[in-house]
Short mmCIF file of C-alpha atoms in Angstrom, two decimals:
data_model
loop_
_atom_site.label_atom_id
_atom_site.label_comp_id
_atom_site.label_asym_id
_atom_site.label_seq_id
_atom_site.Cartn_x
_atom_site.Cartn_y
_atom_site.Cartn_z
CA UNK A 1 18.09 2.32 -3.47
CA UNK A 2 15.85 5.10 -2.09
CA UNK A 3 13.07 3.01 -0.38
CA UNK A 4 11.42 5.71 1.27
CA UNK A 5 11.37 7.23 -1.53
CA UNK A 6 9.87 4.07 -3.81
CA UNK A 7 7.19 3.42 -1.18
CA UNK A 8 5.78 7.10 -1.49
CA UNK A 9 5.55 6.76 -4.93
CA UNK A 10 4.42 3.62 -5.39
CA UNK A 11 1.43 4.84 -2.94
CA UNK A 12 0.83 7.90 -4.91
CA UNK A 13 0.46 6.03 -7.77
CA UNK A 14 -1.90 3.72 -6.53
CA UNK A 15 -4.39 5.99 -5.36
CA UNK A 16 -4.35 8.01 -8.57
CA UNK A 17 -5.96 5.06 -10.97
CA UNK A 18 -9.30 4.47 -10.77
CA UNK A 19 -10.80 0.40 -10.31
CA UNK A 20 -12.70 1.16 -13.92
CA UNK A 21 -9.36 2.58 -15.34
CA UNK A 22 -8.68 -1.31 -15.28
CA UNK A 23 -11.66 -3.23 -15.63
CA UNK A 24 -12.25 -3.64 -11.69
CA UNK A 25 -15.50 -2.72 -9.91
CA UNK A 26 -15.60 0.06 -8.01
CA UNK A 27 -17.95 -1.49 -5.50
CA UNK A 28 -20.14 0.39 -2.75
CA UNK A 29 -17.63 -0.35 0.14
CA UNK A 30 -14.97 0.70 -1.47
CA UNK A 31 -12.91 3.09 1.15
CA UNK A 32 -10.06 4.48 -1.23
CA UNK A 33 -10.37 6.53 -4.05
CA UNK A 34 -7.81 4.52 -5.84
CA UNK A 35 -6.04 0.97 -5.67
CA UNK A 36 -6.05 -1.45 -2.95
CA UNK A 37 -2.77 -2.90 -2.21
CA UNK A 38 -3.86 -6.22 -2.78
CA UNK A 39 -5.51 -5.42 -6.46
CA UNK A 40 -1.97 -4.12 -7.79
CA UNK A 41 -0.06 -6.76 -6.92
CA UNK A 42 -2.67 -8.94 -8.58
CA UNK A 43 -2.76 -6.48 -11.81
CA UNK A 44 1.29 -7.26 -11.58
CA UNK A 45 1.70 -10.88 -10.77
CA UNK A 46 3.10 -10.41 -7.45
CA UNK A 47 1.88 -11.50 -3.79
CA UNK A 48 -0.39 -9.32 -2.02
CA UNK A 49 2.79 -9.35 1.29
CA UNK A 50 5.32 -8.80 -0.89
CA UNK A 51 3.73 -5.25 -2.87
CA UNK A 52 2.84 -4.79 1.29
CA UNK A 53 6.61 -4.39 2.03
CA UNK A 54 7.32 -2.33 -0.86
CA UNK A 55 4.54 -0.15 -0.22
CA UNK A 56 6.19 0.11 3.35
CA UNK A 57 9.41 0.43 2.44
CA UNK A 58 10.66 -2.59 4.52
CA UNK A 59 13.69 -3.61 2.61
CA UNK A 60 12.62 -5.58 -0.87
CA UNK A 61 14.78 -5.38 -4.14
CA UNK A 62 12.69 -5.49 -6.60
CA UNK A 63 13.77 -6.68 -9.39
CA UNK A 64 13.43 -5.28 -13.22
CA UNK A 65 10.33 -7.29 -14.28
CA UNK A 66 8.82 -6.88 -11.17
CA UNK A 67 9.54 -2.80 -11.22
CA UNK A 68 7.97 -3.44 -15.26
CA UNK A 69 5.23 -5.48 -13.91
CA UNK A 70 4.60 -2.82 -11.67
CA UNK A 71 4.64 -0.13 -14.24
CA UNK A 72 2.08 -1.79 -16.10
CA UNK A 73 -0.45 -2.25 -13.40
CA UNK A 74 -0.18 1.28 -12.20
CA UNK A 75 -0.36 2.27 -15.62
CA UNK A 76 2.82 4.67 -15.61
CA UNK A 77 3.93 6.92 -18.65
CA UNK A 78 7.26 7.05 -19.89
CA UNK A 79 8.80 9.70 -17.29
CA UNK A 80 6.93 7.92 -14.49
CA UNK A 81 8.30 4.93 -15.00
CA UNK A 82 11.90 5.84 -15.29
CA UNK A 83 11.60 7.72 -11.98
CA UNK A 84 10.14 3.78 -10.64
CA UNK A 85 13.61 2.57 -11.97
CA UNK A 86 15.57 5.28 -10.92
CA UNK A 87 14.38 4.74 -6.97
CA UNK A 88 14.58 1.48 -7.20
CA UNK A 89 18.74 1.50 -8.35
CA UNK A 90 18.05 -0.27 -11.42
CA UNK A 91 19.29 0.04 -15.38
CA UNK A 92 16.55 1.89 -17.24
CA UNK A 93 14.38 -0.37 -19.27
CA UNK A 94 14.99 -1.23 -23.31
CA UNK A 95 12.32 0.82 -23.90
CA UNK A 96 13.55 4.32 -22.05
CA UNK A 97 16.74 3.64 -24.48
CA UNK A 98 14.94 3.69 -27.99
CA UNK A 99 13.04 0.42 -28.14
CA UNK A 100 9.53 -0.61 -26.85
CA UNK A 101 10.30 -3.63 -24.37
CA UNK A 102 6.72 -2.12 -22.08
CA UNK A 103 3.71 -1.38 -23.68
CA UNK A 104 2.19 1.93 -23.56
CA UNK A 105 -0.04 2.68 -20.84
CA UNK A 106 -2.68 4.00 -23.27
CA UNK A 107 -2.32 0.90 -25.00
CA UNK A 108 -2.91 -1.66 -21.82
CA UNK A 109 -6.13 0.73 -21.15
CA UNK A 110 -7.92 -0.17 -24.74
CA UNK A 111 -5.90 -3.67 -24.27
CA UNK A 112 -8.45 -4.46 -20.71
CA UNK A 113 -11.42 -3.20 -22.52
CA UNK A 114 -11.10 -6.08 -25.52
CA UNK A 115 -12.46 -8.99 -23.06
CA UNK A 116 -14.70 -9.99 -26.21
CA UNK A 117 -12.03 -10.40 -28.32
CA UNK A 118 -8.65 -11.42 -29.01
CA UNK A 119 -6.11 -9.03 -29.06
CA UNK A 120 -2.58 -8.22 -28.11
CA UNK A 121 0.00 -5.22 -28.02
CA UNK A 122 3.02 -5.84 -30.33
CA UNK A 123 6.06 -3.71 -31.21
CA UNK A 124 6.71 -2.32 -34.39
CA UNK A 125 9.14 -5.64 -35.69
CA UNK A 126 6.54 -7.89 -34.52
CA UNK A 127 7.35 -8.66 -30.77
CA UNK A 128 4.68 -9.70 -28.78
CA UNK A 129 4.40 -7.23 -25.47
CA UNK A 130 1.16 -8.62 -23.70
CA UNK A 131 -2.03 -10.36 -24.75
CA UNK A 132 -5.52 -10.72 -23.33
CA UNK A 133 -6.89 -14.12 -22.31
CA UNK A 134 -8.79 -15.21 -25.95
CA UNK A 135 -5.58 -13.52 -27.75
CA UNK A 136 -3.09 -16.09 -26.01
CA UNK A 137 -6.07 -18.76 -26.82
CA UNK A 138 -6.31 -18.42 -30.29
CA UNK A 139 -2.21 -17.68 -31.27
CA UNK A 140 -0.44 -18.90 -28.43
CA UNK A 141 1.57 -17.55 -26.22
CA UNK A 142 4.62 -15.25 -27.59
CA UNK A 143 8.13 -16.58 -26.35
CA UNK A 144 10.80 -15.49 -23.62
CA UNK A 145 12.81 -12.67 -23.98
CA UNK A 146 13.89 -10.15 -26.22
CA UNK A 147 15.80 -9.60 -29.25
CA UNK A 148 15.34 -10.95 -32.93
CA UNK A 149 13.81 -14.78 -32.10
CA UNK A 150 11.33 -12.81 -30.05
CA UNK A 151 10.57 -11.39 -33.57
CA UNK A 152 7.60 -13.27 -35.38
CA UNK A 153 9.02 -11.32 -38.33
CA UNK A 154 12.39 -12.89 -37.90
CA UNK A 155 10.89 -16.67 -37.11
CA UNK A 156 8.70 -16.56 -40.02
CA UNK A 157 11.76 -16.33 -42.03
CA UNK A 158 14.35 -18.30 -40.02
CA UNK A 159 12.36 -20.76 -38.08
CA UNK A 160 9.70 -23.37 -40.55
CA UNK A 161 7.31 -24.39 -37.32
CA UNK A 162 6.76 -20.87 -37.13
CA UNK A 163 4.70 -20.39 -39.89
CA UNK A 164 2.43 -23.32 -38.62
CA UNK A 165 -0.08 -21.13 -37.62
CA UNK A 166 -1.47 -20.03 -40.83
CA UNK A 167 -2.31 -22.96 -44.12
CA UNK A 168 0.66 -23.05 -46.59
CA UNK A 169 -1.25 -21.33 -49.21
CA UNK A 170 -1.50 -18.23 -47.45
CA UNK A 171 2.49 -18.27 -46.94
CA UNK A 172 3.64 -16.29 -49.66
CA UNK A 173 0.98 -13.40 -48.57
CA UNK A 174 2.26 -13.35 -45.25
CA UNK A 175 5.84 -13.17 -46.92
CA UNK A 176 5.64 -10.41 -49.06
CA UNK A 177 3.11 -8.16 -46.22
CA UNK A 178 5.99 -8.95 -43.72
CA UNK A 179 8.63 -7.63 -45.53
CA UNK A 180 6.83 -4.65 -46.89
CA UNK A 181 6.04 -3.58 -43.26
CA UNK A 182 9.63 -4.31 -42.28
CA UNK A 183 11.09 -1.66 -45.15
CA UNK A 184 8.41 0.65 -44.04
CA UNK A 185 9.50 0.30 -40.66
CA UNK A 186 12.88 0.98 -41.26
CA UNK A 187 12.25 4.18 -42.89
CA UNK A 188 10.13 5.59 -40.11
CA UNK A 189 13.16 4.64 -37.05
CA UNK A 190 15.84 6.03 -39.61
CA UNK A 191 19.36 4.73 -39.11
CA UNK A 192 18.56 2.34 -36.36
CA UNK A 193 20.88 -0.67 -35.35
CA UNK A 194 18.25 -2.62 -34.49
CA UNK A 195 16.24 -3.00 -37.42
CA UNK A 196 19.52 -2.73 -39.49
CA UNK A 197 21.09 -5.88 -37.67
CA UNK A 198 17.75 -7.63 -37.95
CA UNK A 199 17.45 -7.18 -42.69
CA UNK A 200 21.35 -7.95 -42.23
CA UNK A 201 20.76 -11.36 -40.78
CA UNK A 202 17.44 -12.73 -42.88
CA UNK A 203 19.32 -11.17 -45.77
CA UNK A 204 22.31 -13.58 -45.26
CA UNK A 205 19.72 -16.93 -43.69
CA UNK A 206 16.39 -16.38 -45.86
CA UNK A 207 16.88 -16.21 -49.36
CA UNK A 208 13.23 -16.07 -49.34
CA UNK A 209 13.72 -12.67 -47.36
CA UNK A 210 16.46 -11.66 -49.65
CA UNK A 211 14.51 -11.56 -52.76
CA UNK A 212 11.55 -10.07 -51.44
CA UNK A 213 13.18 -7.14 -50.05
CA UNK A 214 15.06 -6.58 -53.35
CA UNK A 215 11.51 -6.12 -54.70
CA UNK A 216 11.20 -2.93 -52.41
CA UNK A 217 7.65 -2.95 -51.54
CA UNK A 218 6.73 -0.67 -48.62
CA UNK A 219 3.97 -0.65 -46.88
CA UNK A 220 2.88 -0.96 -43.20
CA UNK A 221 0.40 -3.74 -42.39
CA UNK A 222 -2.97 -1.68 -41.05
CA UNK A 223 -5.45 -4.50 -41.44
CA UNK A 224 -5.68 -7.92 -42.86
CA UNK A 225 -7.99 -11.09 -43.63
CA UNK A 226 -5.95 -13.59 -41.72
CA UNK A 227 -7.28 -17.40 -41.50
CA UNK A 228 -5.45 -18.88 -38.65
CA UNK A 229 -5.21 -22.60 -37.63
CA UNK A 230 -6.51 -23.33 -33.90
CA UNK A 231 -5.53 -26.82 -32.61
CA UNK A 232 -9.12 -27.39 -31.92
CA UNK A 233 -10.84 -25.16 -33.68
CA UNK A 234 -9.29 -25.71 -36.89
CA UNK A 235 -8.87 -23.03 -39.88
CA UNK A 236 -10.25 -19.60 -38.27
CA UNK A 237 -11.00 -16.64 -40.87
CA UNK A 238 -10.93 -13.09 -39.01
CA UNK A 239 -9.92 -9.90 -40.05
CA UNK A 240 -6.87 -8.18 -38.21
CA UNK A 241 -7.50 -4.78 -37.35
CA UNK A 242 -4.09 -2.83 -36.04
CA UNK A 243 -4.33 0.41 -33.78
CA UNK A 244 -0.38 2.75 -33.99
CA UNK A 245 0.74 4.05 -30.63
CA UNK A 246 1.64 8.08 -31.53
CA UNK A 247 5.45 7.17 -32.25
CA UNK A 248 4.53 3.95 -34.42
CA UNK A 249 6.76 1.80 -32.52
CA UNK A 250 3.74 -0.38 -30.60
CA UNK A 251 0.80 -1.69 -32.54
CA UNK A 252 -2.29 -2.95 -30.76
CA UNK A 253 -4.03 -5.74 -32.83
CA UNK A 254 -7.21 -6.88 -32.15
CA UNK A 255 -9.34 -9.93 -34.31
CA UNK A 256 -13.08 -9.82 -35.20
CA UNK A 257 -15.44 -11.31 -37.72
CA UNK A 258 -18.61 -10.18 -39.23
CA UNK A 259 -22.00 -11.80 -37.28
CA UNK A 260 -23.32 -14.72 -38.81
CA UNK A 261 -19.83 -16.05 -40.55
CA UNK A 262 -17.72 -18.95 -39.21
CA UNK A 263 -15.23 -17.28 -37.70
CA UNK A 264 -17.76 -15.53 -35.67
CA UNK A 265 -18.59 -18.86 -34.11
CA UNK A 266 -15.67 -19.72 -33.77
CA UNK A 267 -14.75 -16.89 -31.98
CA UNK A 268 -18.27 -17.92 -29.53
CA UNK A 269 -16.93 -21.10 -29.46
CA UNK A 270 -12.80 -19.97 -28.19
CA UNK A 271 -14.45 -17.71 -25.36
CA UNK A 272 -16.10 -21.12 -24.05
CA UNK A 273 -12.93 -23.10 -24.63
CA UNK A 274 -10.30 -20.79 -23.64
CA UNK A 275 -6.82 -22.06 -23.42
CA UNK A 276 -7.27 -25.24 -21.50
CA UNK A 277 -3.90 -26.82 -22.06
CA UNK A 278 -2.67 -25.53 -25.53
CA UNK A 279 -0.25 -22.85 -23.93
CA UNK A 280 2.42 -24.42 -21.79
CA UNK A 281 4.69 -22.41 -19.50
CA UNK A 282 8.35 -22.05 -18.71
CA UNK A 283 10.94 -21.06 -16.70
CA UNK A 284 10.72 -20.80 -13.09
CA UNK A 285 8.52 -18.22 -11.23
CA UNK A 286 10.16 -15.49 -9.73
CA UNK A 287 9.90 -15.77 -5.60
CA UNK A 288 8.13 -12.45 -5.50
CA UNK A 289 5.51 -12.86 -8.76
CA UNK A 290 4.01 -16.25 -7.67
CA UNK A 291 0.24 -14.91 -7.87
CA UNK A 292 -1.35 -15.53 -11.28
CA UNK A 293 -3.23 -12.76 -13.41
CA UNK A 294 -6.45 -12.52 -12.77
CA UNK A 295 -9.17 -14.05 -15.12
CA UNK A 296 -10.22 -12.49 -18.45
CA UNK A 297 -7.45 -10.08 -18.42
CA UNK A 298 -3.41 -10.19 -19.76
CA UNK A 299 -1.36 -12.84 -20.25
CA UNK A 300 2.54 -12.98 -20.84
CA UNK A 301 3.08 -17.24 -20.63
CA UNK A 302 5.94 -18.38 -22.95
CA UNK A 303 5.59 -20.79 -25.86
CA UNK A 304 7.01 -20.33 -29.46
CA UNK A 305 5.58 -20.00 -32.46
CA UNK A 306 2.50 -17.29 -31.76
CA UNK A 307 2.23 -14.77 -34.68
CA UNK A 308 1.94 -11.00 -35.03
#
């Protein structure tokens, strides 16, 4: 591990994005053109000390979500952050190796200027990546981890309580727009074992799945009336606008309805309401990402059943 070498990067990158670049005031006072140390480790979920020592080179580990925490805040592109990984002595991340496991910087910058609305960054099979604060309060926070049960598309078909979120009529919709997108999906990565494991598996558990894809619709989902079911709120109607990253493998979706309907009071209403106590979080916190995210920004918080 080249600390040295991680601290002068890690402070170059810092002073190269701008407060407005994500959402922060800029301030009279304000004595560096970039970053304060204290605003990135609140952009990553880490203690203000403990981005200190890295920053000074003083020994830390970090770990791999901290070093993709990290990435995120400082808004890093692909090459950027493999370099981050590469001082630090750690395994490059899913998403250097074909996948999407961090979301695109571009992506996180149009992500921190939806504070309005609800809205998240996904991957192409439906993983959740990071949401804003009314995103996680109207569908719940996305679970931990990676692989297929991070999948909404592969919970809608193998796990019932997943499709909770939306009425039973509008099931079969959801069904056939799912699997369309999924065959569309596959064509676009070409022979990829991960989306060929993935149709292997609901083709053997969901006959459901199984028929649907024999039907060989194709299409990828762009935008869609959705009416979701809020635990307080009740049924919400919104329409589901999706935004493609250049390679198609990250989707930003973001949730609106036309002024003067229901769901646009209901949308008044979630901003006032928030999440109060209908996400619940697990799993320990790591020892060095014990500050939470600020207000009105990202969250990440674990709990199943949230939908793409």
């Amino acid at each position: 591990m080249n600390l040295p070498e991680l601290a002068a990067f890690l402070r170059s990158r810092r002073d190269r994005v701008r407060p407005a670049d994500v959402g922060l005031p800029t301030g009279p006072r304000r004595r560096v053109p970039g970053l304060r140390r204290e605003e990135v480790a609140q952009l990553a979920g880490l203690s203000a000390d403990y981005y200190t020592e890295l920053e000074r080179g003083q020994g830390v580990q970090p770990s791999a979500q901290t070093l993709a925490a990290l990435a995120r805040a400082l808004r890093l592109n692909g090459d950027e952050r493999d370099h981050l990984f590469y001082l630090a002595d750690r395994p490059l991340p899913a998403a250097s190796r074909g996948s999407s496991a961090l979301a695109e910087p571009a992506m996180l910058g149009l992500l921190d200027r939806l504070a309005t609305t609800p809205a998240r960054i996904i991957t192409d099979l439906h993983e959740t990546l990071v949401q804003n604060d009314l995103g996680a309060a109207l569908l719940g926070a996305p679970p931990a981890g990676r692989g297929p049960a991070a999948s909404f598309v592969y919970r809608w078909f193998t796990d019932p309580a997943a499709r909770a979120i939306y009425p039973p009529d509008d099931h079969p919709h959801h069904s056939r727009v799912f699997v369309a997108d999924l065959r569309a999906v596959a064509a676009r990565r070409g022979r990829d074992t991960e989306v060929a494991r993935m149709v292997a598996v609901l083709l053997r558990r969901s006959p459901e799945f199984a028929a649907l894809w024999e039907v060989h619709d194709v299409a990828l989902r762009r935008v869609d009336h959705k009416r979701i079911v809020h635990p307080v709120l009740g049924v919400v109607e919104l329409d589901c606008h999706t935004l493609f990253s250049e390679d198609g493998r990250q989707r930003l979706l973001w949730f609106t309805a036309p002024p003067g309907t229901p769901g646009s009071a209901q949308l008044e209403l979630l901003s006032v309401i928030g999440t109060q106590d209908m996400r619940t979080e697990t799993g320990p916190t790591p020892p060095e990402a014990g500050t939470p995210q600020p207000s009105g920004r990202r969250s990440t918080s674990q709990d199943p059943g949230s939908p793409a």
